[in-house]
Coordinates of C-alpha atoms in Angstrom, one line a residue:
K28 CA 0.0 0.0 0.0
R29 CA 3.0 2.3 0.1
S30 CA 3.8 4.5 -2.9
R31 CA 7.3 5.2 -4.0
N32 CA 9.0 7.2 -6.8
R33 CA 10.9 5.3 -9.5
G34 CA 13.8 6.9 -11.2
D35 CA 13.5 10.6 -11.9
H36 CA 9.8 10.6 -12.7
P37 CA 7.5 12.0 -9.9
L38 CA 4.7 9.7 -9.0
I39 CA 1.2 11.3 -9.4
L40 CA -1.6 10.0 -7.3
H41 CA -5.3 10.6 -7.8
P42 CA -7.1 11.5 -4.5
S43 CA -9.2 8.3 -4.8
V44 CA -6.0 6.3 -4.8
F45 CA -4.3 8.4 -2.1
A46 CA -7.3 7.9 0.1
T47 CA -6.5 4.2 0.3
L48 CA -3.1 4.8 1.7
E49 CA -2.7 3.9 5.4
F50 CA -2.0 6.9 7.6
G51 CA 1.1 5.1 8.7
A52 CA 2.4 5.4 5.2
M53 CA 1.5 9.1 5.3
A54 CA 3.4 9.6 8.5
D55 CA 6.5 8.1 6.8
M56 CA 6.3 10.9 4.3
L57 CA 5.5 13.8 6.7
E58 CA 7.1 14.6 10.0
V59 CA 6.5 17.4 12.5
G60 CA 9.0 20.2 11.8
M61 CA 9.2 19.4 8.1
K62 CA 9.5 22.5 5.8
L63 CA 7.3 22.7 2.8
H64 CA 4.9 25.1 1.0
A65 CA 1.2 25.2 1.7
M66 CA -1.7 26.9 -0.1
Y67 CA -3.1 29.9 1.8
T68 CA -6.7 31.2 1.5
D69 CA -5.7 33.5 -1.3
G70 CA -4.7 30.5 -3.5
E71 CA -1.0 31.2 -3.3
Y72 CA 1.7 28.9 -1.9
Y73 CA 3.8 30.1 1.1
P74 CA 6.6 28.7 3.2
A75 CA 5.2 26.6 6.0
E76 CA 6.1 24.0 8.7
V77 CA 4.3 20.8 9.6
V78 CA 2.9 21.1 13.2
E79 CA 0.9 17.9 13.4
V80 CA -0.1 14.9 11.4
S81 CA -3.4 13.2 12.4
D82 CA -4.5 9.7 11.9
S83 CA -8.0 10.4 13.0
D84 CA -11.0 9.5 10.8
K85 CA -12.3 13.0 11.3
R86 CA -9.1 14.4 9.7
K87 CA -9.0 12.1 6.6
K88 CA -9.7 15.0 4.2
A89 CA -7.2 17.4 5.8
P90 CA -4.8 15.3 8.0
V91 CA -1.9 17.8 8.1
K92 CA -1.7 20.9 10.3
V93 CA 0.8 23.5 9.1
H94 CA 2.1 26.8 10.5
F95 CA 2.8 29.6 7.9
V96 CA 6.3 31.0 8.4
G97 CA 6.1 34.6 9.6
Y98 CA 2.5 34.4 10.6
E99 CA 0.7 33.9 14.0
T100 CA -0.3 30.5 15.3
S101 CA -3.9 31.6 14.9
D102 CA -3.3 31.2 11.1
D103 CA -2.3 27.6 11.5
K104 CA -4.5 25.4 9.3
W105 CA -5.4 21.7 8.7
M106 CA -4.6 21.0 5.0
S107 CA -5.4 18.3 2.5
M108 CA -2.5 16.7 0.7
D109 CA -3.3 18.4 -2.6
K110 CA -2.6 21.8 -1.0
L111 CA 0.9 20.9 0.1
K112 CA 4.2 21.0 -2.0
S113 CA 7.4 19.3 -1.0
K114 CA 10.1 17.3 -2.7
K115 CA 9.4 14.5 -0.2
L116 CA 5.8 14.2 -1.2
P117 CA 4.3 12.6 -4.3
K118 CA 2.3 15.0 -6.4
V119 CA -1.4 14.8 -5.8
E120 CA -4.1 15.8 -8.3
A121 CA -6.9 17.9 -7.1
A122 CA -10.2 16.0 -6.6
E123 CA -12.8 16.4 -9.3
P124 CA -16.3 17.4 -8.3
K125 CA -19.0 14.7 -8.3
G126 CA -21.0 14.3 -11.5
K127 CA -19.6 15.7 -14.7
A128 CA -16.0 16.7 -14.4
K129 CA -15.4 20.4 -15.0
A130 CA -12.7 21.5 -17.4
K131 CA -9.5 22.6 -15.6
A132 CA -8.9 26.3 -15.9
K133 CA -5.5 27.1 -17.4
A134 CA -3.1 29.0 -15.2
K135 CA -3.1 32.6 -16.2
P136 CA 0.4 33.6 -17.4
K137 CA 2.2 36.5 -15.7
E138 CA 1.5 39.8 -17.5
Y139 CA 4.4 42.2 -17.6
D140 CA 4.0 46.0 -17.7
Y141 CA 6.7 47.3 -20.0
S142 CA 5.6 51.0 -19.8
G143 CA 8.5 51.8 -17.4
L144 CA 11.1 50.6 -19.9
E145 CA 12.7 53.2 -22.2
K146 CA 15.4 53.3 -24.9
G147 CA 18.9 53.6 -23.4
M148 CA 18.0 52.1 -20.0
K149 CA 20.5 49.7 -18.5
C150 CA 19.3 46.3 -17.3
N151 CA 20.4 42.7 -16.9
V152 CA 19.2 40.0 -19.3
L153 CA 19.3 36.2 -19.1
S154 CA 21.4 34.5 -21.7
E155 CA 19.6 31.4 -22.7
A156 CA 22.9 29.9 -24.0
E157 CA 24.8 30.3 -20.7
G158 CA 21.9 30.5 -18.2
K159 CA 23.3 33.6 -16.6
F160 CA 22.3 37.3 -16.5
F161 CA 24.5 39.8 -18.3
P162 CA 24.5 43.6 -18.7
A163 CA 22.4 44.9 -21.6
E164 CA 20.9 48.1 -22.9
I165 CA 17.3 48.6 -24.1
V166 CA 17.2 49.5 -27.8
T167 CA 13.4 49.7 -28.3
V168 CA 10.1 48.5 -26.8
S169 CA 7.5 47.3 -29.3
T170 CA 3.8 47.6 -28.8
G171 CA 2.9 45.5 -31.8
K172 CA 1.0 42.3 -31.4
G173 CA 3.6 40.4 -33.3
K174 CA 6.1 41.1 -30.5
A175 CA 3.8 40.5 -27.6
S176 CA 5.8 37.6 -26.2
A177 CA 9.1 39.3 -26.6
P178 CA 8.6 43.1 -27.0
V179 CA 11.9 44.4 -25.8
K180 CA 14.9 44.6 -28.1
I181 CA 18.2 44.7 -26.2
H182 CA 21.8 45.3 -27.0
W183 CA 24.4 43.1 -25.1
V184 CA 27.0 45.4 -23.6
G185 CA 30.4 44.7 -25.2
Y186 CA 29.0 43.0 -28.3
T187 CA 28.2 44.1 -31.8
N188 CA 24.7 45.0 -32.9
A189 CA 24.5 41.7 -34.7
S190 CA 23.9 40.1 -31.3
D191 CA 20.9 42.3 -30.5
E192 CA 17.9 40.2 -29.4
W193 CA 14.2 40.5 -28.8
V194 CA 13.3 39.3 -25.3
G195 CA 10.3 39.0 -22.9
G196 CA 9.9 40.1 -19.3
D197 CA 10.8 36.6 -18.0
R198 CA 14.4 37.2 -19.1
I199 CA 14.8 40.9 -17.9
K200 CA 15.9 42.1 -14.5
S201 CA 15.0 45.8 -14.0
K202 CA 13.3 47.8 -11.3
N203 CA 11.3 49.5 -14.0
L204 CA 9.7 46.2 -15.1
K205 CA 6.4 45.5 -13.2
F206 CA 3.8 42.8 -13.1
K207 CA 0.3 43.9 -14.1
E208 CA -1.3 41.2 -11.9
Q209 CA 0.6 42.4 -8.9
E210 CA -0.8 45.9 -9.2
A211 CA -4.3 44.4 -9.5
K212 CA -4.0 42.5 -6.2
G213 CA -3.3 45.8 -4.4
G214 CA -0.2 44.9 -2.4
P215 CA 2.5 42.2 -2.1
P216 CA 1.5 38.5 -1.8
G217 CA 0.9 37.5 1.8
M218 CA -0.1 41.0 3.0
P219 CA -2.8 40.6 5.6
P220 CA -6.2 42.2 4.9
A221 CA -5.8 44.5 7.9
A222 CA -2.4 45.7 6.6
R223 CA -3.9 46.3 3.1
R224 CA -6.7 48.3 4.5
L225 CA -4.6 50.5 6.8
L226 CA -1.3 50.8 5.0
L227 CA -2.1 51.0 1.2
V228 CA -2.9 54.7 1.0
K229 CA -3.3 56.1 -2.5
P230 CA -1.3 59.4 -3.0
K231 CA -3.0 62.6 -3.9
F232 CA -1.1 62.8 -7.2
E233 CA -0.9 59.4 -8.9
P234 CA 2.5 58.6 -10.4
P235 CA 1.9 58.0 -14.2
L236 CA 4.6 55.3 -14.5
D237 CA 3.6 53.4 -11.4
K238 CA -0.2 53.8 -10.7
G239 CA -0.1 51.1 -8.0
F240 CA 2.6 52.9 -6.0
R241 CA 1.6 53.3 -2.3
P242 CA 4.2 55.3 -0.3
V243 CA 5.2 53.8 3.1
V244 CA 5.1 57.2 4.7
L245 CA 1.4 57.6 3.9
G246 CA 0.6 54.2 5.2
K247 CA 2.6 54.9 8.4
R248 CA 0.7 58.1 9.0
A249 CA -2.7 56.3 8.5
Y250 CA -1.6 53.5 10.9
L251 CA -0.4 55.9 13.6
E252 CA -3.7 57.7 13.4
A253 CA -5.7 54.5 13.7
A254 CA -3.4 53.3 16.6
R255 CA -3.4 56.6 18.5
D256 CA -5.3 55.2 21.5
C257 CA -3.2 52.0 21.7
T258 CA -1.4 51.6 25.0
E259 CA 0.9 48.8 24.1
K260 CA 4.2 49.3 22.2
L261 CA 6.6 47.2 20.3
E262 CA 10.2 48.4 20.7
W263 CA 13.3 47.2 19.0
A264 CA 17.0 47.7 18.8
L265 CA 19.3 47.0 15.8
T266 CA 22.9 46.7 17.0
R267 CA 25.9 47.1 14.8
A268 CA 29.7 47.4 15.5
D269 CA 29.8 51.2 16.0
G270 CA 26.2 51.9 17.2
C271 CA 22.6 50.9 17.8
A272 CA 19.3 52.1 16.3
R273 CA 16.2 52.2 18.4
Y274 CA 12.5 52.5 17.5
S275 CA 9.1 52.4 19.3
L276 CA 5.8 51.6 17.5
P277 CA 2.4 51.6 19.1
V278 CA 0.6 48.3 18.4
F279 CA -2.9 47.0 18.6
D280 CA -3.9 44.6 21.3
E281 CA -3.2 40.9 20.4
K282 CA -6.9 40.2 20.2
H283 CA -7.7 43.3 18.1
K284 CA -8.8 42.7 14.5
D285 CA -6.0 44.9 13.1
V286 CA -3.1 43.4 15.1
K287 CA -1.6 41.9 11.9
A288 CA -1.3 45.4 10.5
S289 CA 1.0 46.1 13.5
S290 CA 3.3 43.2 12.9
Y291 CA 3.4 43.8 9.2
L292 CA 4.3 47.5 9.5
A293 CA 6.9 46.6 12.2
G294 CA 8.5 44.2 9.7
V295 CA 8.7 46.8 7.0
L296 CA 10.1 49.5 9.3
I297 CA 12.7 47.2 10.6
Q298 CA 13.7 46.3 7.1
E299 CA 14.0 50.0 6.2
M300 CA 16.2 50.7 9.3
I301 CA 18.4 47.7 8.5
W302 CA 19.3 49.0 5.1
Q303 CA 19.7 52.5 6.4
R304 CA 22.2 51.6 9.1
S305 CA 23.0 47.9 8.9
A306 CA 22.6 45.5 11.8
S307 CA 24.2 42.3 13.2
E308 CA 21.3 41.6 15.7
L309 CA 17.7 42.5 16.2
V310 CA 16.4 42.7 19.8
L311 CA 12.6 42.9 20.4
C312 CA 10.5 43.9 23.4
G313 CA 6.7 44.1 23.5
P314 CA 3.6 41.8 23.2
K315 CA 4.7 38.2 23.1
R316 CA 2.8 37.1 20.0
I317 CA 3.9 40.1 17.9
C318 CA 7.5 39.6 18.9
E319 CA 7.3 35.9 17.9
V320 CA 5.8 36.9 14.5
I321 CA 8.7 39.3 13.9
K322 CA 11.3 36.9 15.1
R323 CA 10.0 34.2 12.6
A324 CA 9.9 36.7 9.8
Y325 CA 13.5 37.6 10.4
S326 CA 14.7 34.0 10.5
K327 CA 15.9 31.8 7.7
G328 CA 12.9 30.8 5.6
G329 CA 10.9 33.8 6.8
A330 CA 9.6 36.8 4.9
Y331 CA 12.9 38.8 5.4
E332 CA 15.3 35.9 4.7
F333 CA 17.2 38.1 2.2
E334 CA 18.1 40.6 5.0
V335 CA 18.9 37.8 7.4
M336 CA 21.3 36.2 4.9
S337 CA 22.8 39.6 3.6
M338 CA 23.6 41.4 6.9
P339 CA 26.5 39.1 8.0
N340 CA 28.3 40.0 4.7
V341 CA 27.3 43.7 5.1
C342 CA 28.7 43.9 8.6
G343 CA 31.9 42.2 7.6
H344 CA 31.5 38.9 9.5
P345 CA 30.0 36.4 7.1
D346 CA 30.6 33.5 9.5
K347 CA 28.4 35.0 12.2
A348 CA 24.6 34.5 11.6
F349 CA 22.1 37.4 12.0
A350 CA 20.6 37.0 15.5
V351 CA 17.1 37.8 16.8
S352 CA 16.2 37.8 20.5
I353 CA 13.3 38.9 22.7
V354 CA 13.7 40.6 26.1
E355 CA 11.1 41.1 28.8
K356 CA 11.8 44.7 29.8
V357 CA 12.5 47.8 27.7
E358 CA 15.4 48.5 30.1
D359 CA 17.1 45.4 28.7
L360 CA 17.3 46.8 25.2
P361 CA 20.7 48.2 24.1
A362 CA 20.8 52.0 24.3
S363 CA 20.6 54.1 21.2
K364 CA 24.0 55.1 19.9
D365 CA 25.1 56.9 16.8
T366 CA 28.6 57.7 15.6
P367 CA 28.3 60.6 13.1
Q368 CA 31.1 60.8 10.5
I369 CA 32.2 64.3 9.6
C370 CA 32.7 64.6 5.9
G371 CA 34.5 67.6 4.2
T372 CA 32.3 70.1 2.3
D373 CA 35.2 71.7 0.5
A374 CA 35.2 70.7 -3.2
S375 CA 38.0 73.0 -4.3
G376 CA 41.2 71.8 -5.9
C377 CA 41.7 68.9 -8.3
R378 CA 39.5 65.9 -7.6
L379 CA 38.8 62.5 -9.2
A380 CA 35.5 60.6 -8.7
F381 CA 34.4 57.2 -9.8
D382 CA 31.1 55.2 -9.6
L383 CA 31.0 51.5 -10.1
G384 CA 27.8 50.4 -11.8
K385 CA 26.5 47.0 -13.1
S386 CA 27.3 47.9 -16.7
D387 CA 29.9 50.6 -16.6
I388 CA 32.5 52.6 -14.7
K389 CA 31.7 56.4 -14.4
T390 CA 34.7 58.7 -13.9
V391 CA 34.7 62.4 -13.4
A392 CA 37.6 65.0 -13.1
V393 CA 36.8 68.2 -11.3
K394 CA 38.9 71.3 -10.8
D395 CA 37.5 74.0 -8.4
N396 CA 34.0 72.8 -8.9
E397 CA 34.2 72.7 -12.7
V398 CA 33.9 69.4 -14.5
L399 CA 36.8 69.0 -16.9
Y400 CA 36.2 65.3 -17.8
S401 CA 33.3 62.8 -17.6
K402 CA 33.1 59.4 -19.2
E403 CA 31.3 56.0 -18.8
T404 CA 33.4 53.0 -19.6
E405 CA 31.7 49.6 -20.2
W406 CA 33.0 46.6 -18.3
D407 CA 32.0 43.0 -17.6
V408 CA 30.9 42.9 -14.0
T409 CA 30.4 39.1 -14.1
N410 CA 34.2 38.5 -14.6
P411 CA 35.4 36.3 -11.6
D412 CA 39.0 37.6 -11.7
P413 CA 39.4 40.6 -9.3
Q414 CA 42.5 41.7 -11.3
Y415 CA 40.3 42.4 -14.3
H416 CA 38.2 44.7 -12.2
Y417 CA 41.2 46.4 -10.6
D418 CA 42.8 47.1 -14.0
A419 CA 39.5 48.3 -15.5
I420 CA 39.0 50.8 -12.7
M421 CA 42.6 52.0 -12.7
D422 CA 42.6 52.5 -16.5
A423 CA 39.4 54.5 -16.3
M424 CA 40.8 56.6 -13.5
K425 CA 44.1 57.3 -15.3
L426 CA 42.2 58.6 -18.3
A427 CA 40.3 61.0 -16.0
K428 CA 43.6 62.0 -14.2
A429 CA 45.1 63.1 -17.5
A430 CA 42.6 66.0 -17.6
L431 CA 44.0 67.4 -14.3
P432 CA 47.4 69.1 -13.5
K433 CA 47.4 67.2 -10.1
V434 CA 45.1 65.2 -7.9
D435 CA 44.2 66.5 -4.4
A436 CA 41.5 63.9 -3.5
I437 CA 39.8 60.8 -4.9
G438 CA 36.2 59.7 -4.1
G439 CA 34.2 56.7 -5.2
S440 CA 31.0 54.9 -4.8
A441 CA 29.7 51.3 -5.3
T442 CA 26.9 49.1 -4.1
G443 CA 28.3 47.9 -0.7
T444 CA 29.3 49.0 2.7
I445 CA 32.3 50.7 4.3
S446 CA 33.0 50.0 8.0
A447 CA 33.8 52.7 10.7
D448 CA 37.4 51.6 10.2
N449 CA 37.2 52.5 6.5
E450 CA 37.2 48.9 5.5
A451 CA 35.3 47.6 2.4
T452 CA 33.3 44.9 4.3
W453 CA 31.0 44.0 1.4
C454 CA 30.4 44.9 -2.2
D455 CA 27.7 43.6 -4.5
I456 CA 29.5 44.8 -7.7
F457 CA 31.6 41.6 -8.0
P458 CA 29.0 38.8 -7.8
N459 CA 31.2 36.0 -9.4
V460 CA 34.4 36.6 -7.4
P461 CA 34.7 33.7 -5.0
P462 CA 34.4 34.7 -1.3
D463 CA 37.9 33.6 -0.3
V464 CA 39.4 35.5 -3.3
Y465 CA 37.2 38.5 -2.4
K466 CA 38.4 38.6 1.2
E467 CA 42.1 38.3 0.1
K468 CA 42.2 40.8 -2.8
V469 CA 39.1 43.0 -2.9

């Protein structure tokens, strides 16, 4: 009565067959604590964890209880097998209704909004031949029906026009490329109804290029007005090597219908502060359930896993995991501490500047506030050899230097972080340089 996969072909079971399996066999496939994806009430699949597997006859149709990562325990649900996804599970077809079987509706393909793309824009495009993204430039965006599936013509940086190609949104990485269906939903997937109602505030003047844009500042104002009578607060501290950021947010009572708006906004504000100031640890103090929701969200597999995995690199200690803890008293939170860095405001003399971008190196030579030289030099940011990058930057800088009689100062910028000790702790500009080589040479 046990089902097993053979070879590389997944076994597909119809519900009528699956129903004949003993619950003992089911228990062999699912264990408490197992990570998987489960279908939420909005029809989308989200990261979840198995809480309980029942062998009761009353639970035959939905024998697995799951907890959605980043959500409260009140959202835990008993699920049927066809609403669970895991590599350890056989694929189960959804049960057909009694009587005449209805035709299955085809999944609606993602619709891209290309209105934000313009000629000359830089982007990254997937090379089908190599399976990697490379720098490219948009040549034109077609509105013709004949180009509906691939309406964007791109030019590969560093290649001739003969290599230009028509591509679709599934191969383009650009902040100016949007999903039409995402705008229609009115908020990101997984956003609780209470958060949508309180935080998605339409601006007075609608941005023509992003009509679905809802500024965080407007949502925050609306929330604070709604929570003005709240007596409880969620407070947190974000510690870093040379300081600590603090914040206090009034929150709804844990039994209030809008409490999920509190935990959702707190997650967004913490994320904002993390990228403003960096952090190696998050310390929370406040209502227990809200603190637990935030802690799960800022854990591996949670809603903010990207921040959790990025911060160790940003802070310069990739071997030390991002930590989240909860304290009972506000007095136990680390004190706020800032270490302002004084920067010179004098731009006189002869100065060089460079900016490292994903597709080019920008260099500028300035003498007494007058720009004497400015140029963008293309380079291959995907090259794994740090010597290539060093030589490319130095060559571009030397060309700019030739426009000046001398050099009094040099300034530069790149996507990354500089520590209080003026050390380049992390840089996103060299994605293919191995970590050990980066640490030694970059």
